[in-house]
PDB file of C-alpha atoms in Angstrom:
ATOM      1  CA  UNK A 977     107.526  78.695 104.119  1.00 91.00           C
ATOM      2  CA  UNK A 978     108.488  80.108 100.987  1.00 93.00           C
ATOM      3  CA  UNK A 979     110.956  82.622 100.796  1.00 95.00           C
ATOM      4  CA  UNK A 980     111.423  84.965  97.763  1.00 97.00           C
ATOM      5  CA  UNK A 981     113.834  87.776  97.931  1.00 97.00           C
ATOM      6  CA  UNK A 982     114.154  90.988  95.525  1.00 98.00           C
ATOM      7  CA  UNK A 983     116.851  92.974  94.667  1.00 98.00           C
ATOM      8  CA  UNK A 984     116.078  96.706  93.519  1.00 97.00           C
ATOM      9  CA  UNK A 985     118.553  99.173  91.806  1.00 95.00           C
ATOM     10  CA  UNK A 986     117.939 102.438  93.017  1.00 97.00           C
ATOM     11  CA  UNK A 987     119.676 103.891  89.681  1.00 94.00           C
ATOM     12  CA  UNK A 988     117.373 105.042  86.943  1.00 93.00           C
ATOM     13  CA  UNK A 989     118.258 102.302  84.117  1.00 90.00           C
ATOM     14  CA  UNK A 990     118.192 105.557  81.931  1.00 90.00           C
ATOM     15  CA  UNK A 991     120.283 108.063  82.991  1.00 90.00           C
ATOM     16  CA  UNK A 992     122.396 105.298  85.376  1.00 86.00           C
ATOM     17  CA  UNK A 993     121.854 108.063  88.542  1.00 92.00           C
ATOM     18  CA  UNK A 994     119.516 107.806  91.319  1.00 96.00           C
ATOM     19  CA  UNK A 995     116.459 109.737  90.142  1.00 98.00           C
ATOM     20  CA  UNK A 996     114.059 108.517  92.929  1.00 98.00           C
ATOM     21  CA  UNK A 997     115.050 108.869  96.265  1.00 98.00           C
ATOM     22  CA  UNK A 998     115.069 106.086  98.694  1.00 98.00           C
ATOM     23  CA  UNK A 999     112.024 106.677 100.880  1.00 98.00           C
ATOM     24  CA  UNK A1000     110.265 107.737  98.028  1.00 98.00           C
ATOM     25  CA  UNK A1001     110.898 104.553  96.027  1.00 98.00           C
ATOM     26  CA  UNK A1002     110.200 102.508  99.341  1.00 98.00           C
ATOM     27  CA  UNK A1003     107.186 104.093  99.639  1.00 98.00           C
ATOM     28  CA  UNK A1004     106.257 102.908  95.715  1.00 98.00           C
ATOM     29  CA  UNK A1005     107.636  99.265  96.467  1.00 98.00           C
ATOM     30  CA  UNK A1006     105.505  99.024  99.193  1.00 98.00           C
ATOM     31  CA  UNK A1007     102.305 100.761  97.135  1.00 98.00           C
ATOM     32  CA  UNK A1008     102.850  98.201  95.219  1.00 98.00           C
ATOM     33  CA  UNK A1009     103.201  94.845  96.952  1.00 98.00           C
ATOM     34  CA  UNK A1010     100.425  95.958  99.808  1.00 97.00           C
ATOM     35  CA  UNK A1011      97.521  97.337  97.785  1.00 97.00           C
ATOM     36  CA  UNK A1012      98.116  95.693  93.915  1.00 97.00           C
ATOM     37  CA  UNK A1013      99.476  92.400  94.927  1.00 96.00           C
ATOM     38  CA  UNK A1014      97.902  92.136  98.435  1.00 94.00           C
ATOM     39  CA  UNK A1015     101.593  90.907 100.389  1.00 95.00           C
ATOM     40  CA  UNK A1016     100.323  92.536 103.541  1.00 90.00           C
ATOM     41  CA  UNK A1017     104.294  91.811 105.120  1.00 94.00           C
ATOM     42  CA  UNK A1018     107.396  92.147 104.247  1.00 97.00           C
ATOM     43  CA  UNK A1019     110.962  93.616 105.077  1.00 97.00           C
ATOM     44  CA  UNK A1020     112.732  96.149 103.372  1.00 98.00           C
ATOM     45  CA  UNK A1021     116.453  96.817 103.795  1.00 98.00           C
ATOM     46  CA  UNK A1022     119.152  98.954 102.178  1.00 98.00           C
ATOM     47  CA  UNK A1023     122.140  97.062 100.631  1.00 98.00           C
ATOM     48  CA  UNK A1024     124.106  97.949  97.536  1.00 96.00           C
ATOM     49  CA  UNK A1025     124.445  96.449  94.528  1.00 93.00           C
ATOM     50  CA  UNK A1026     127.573  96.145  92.741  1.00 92.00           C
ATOM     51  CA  UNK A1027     128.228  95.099  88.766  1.00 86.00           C
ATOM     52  CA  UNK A1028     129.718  96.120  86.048  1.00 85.00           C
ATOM     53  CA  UNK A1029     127.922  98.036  82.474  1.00 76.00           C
ATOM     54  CA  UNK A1030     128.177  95.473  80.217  1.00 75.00           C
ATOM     55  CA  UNK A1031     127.848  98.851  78.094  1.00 75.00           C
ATOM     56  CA  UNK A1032     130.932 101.120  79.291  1.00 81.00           C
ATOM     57  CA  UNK A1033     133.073  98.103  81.326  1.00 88.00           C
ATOM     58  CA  UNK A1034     132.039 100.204  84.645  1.00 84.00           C
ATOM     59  CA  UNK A1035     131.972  99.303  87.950  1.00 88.00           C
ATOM     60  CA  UNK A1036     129.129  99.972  89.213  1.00 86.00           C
ATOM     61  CA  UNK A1037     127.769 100.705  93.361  1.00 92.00           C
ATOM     62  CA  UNK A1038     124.415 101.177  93.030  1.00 94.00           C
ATOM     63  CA  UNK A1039     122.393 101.849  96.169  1.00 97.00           C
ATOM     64  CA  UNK A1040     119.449  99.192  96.170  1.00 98.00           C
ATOM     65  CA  UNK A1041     116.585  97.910  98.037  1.00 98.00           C
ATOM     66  CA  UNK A1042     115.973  94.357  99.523  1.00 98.00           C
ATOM     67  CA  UNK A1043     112.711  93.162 100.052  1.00 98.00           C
ATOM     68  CA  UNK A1044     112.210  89.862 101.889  1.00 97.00           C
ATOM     69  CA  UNK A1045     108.552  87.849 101.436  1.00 97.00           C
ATOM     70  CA  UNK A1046     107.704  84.761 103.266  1.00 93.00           C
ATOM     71  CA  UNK A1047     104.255  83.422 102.397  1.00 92.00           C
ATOM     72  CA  UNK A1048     102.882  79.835 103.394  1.00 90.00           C
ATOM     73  CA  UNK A1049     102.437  79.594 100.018  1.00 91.00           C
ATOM     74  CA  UNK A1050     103.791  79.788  96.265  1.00 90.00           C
ATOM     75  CA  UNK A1051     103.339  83.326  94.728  1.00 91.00           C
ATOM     76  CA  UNK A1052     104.890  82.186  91.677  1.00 84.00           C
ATOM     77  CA  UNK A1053     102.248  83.551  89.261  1.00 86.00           C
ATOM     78  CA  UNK A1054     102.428  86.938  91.077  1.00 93.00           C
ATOM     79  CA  UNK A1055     105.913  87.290  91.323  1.00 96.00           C
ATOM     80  CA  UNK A1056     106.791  87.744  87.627  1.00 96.00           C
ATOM     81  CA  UNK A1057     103.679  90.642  87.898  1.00 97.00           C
ATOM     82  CA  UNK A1058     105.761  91.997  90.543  1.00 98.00           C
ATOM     83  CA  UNK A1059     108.892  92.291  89.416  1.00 98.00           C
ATOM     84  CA  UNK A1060     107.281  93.800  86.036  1.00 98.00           C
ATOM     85  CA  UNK A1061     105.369  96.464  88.485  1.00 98.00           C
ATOM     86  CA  UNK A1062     108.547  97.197  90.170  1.00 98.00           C
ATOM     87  CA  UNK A1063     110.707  97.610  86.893  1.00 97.00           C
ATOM     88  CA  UNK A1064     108.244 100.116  85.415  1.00 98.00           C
ATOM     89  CA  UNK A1065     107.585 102.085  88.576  1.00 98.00           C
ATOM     90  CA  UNK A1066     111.604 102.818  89.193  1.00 98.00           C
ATOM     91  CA  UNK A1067     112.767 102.582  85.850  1.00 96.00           C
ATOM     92  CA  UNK A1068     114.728  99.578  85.820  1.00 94.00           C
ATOM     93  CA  UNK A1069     116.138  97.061  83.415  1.00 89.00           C
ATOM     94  CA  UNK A1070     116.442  94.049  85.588  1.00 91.00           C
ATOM     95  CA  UNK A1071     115.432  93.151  89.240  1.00 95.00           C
ATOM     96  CA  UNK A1072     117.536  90.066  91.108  1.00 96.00           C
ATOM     97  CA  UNK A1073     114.838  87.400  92.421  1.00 97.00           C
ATOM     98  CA  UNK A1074     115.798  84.573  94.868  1.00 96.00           C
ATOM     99  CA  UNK A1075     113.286  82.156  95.353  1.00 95.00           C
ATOM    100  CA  UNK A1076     114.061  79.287  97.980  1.00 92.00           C
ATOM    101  CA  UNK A1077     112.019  77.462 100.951  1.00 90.00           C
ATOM    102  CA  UNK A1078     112.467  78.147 104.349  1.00 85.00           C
ATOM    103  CA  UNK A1079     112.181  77.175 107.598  1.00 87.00           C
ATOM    104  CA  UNK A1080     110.782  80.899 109.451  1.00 84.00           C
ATOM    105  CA  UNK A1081     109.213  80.831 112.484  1.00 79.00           C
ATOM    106  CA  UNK A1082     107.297  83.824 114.579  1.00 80.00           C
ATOM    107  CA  UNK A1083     107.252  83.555 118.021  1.00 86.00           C
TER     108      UNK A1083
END
């Protein structure tokens, strides 16, 4: 299977606060994926995110949102329309993509 994972900032790239709270923005990722892309199954977990502003030097905790998609096949075209959704939807700058194949099994 393939296996591409997203990272998503919670912080508005704007104002560098969370202005959409997490169900909420769950609730828009998964708009988003289900009923414009048609990924009918994913996972969602809450991480954090840490970097630093290449802006201000600081170091940055940002709570964030992992998705996890495992499709038989390549979503490559899609994913770049994805990501692009996602960014305008919660106002981000940048979203972290891992893309790798995988051996997933449901039993």
């Amino acid at each position: 299977m393939i296996k591409n994972i997203l990272t998503i900032g919670l912080f508005d790239k704007n104002t560098e606060q969370q202005e959409i709270e997490t169900n909420q923005a769950k609730n828009i990722i998964a708009n988003i994926l289900i009923n414009d892309f048609d990924i009918f199954a994913f996972t969602m977990m809450d991480c954090n995110g840490v970097y630093k502003m290449a802006s201000t030097n600081n170091i940055v905790c940002e709570p964030s949102i992992r998705v996890e998609i495992a499709t038989d096949n390549e979503i490559t075209p899609e994913i770049d329309g994805i990501i692009e959704a996602l960014k305008t939807a919660l106002n981000q700058e940048s979203i972290m993509h891992e893309h790798a194949t995988a051996e997933i099994y449901f039993k």
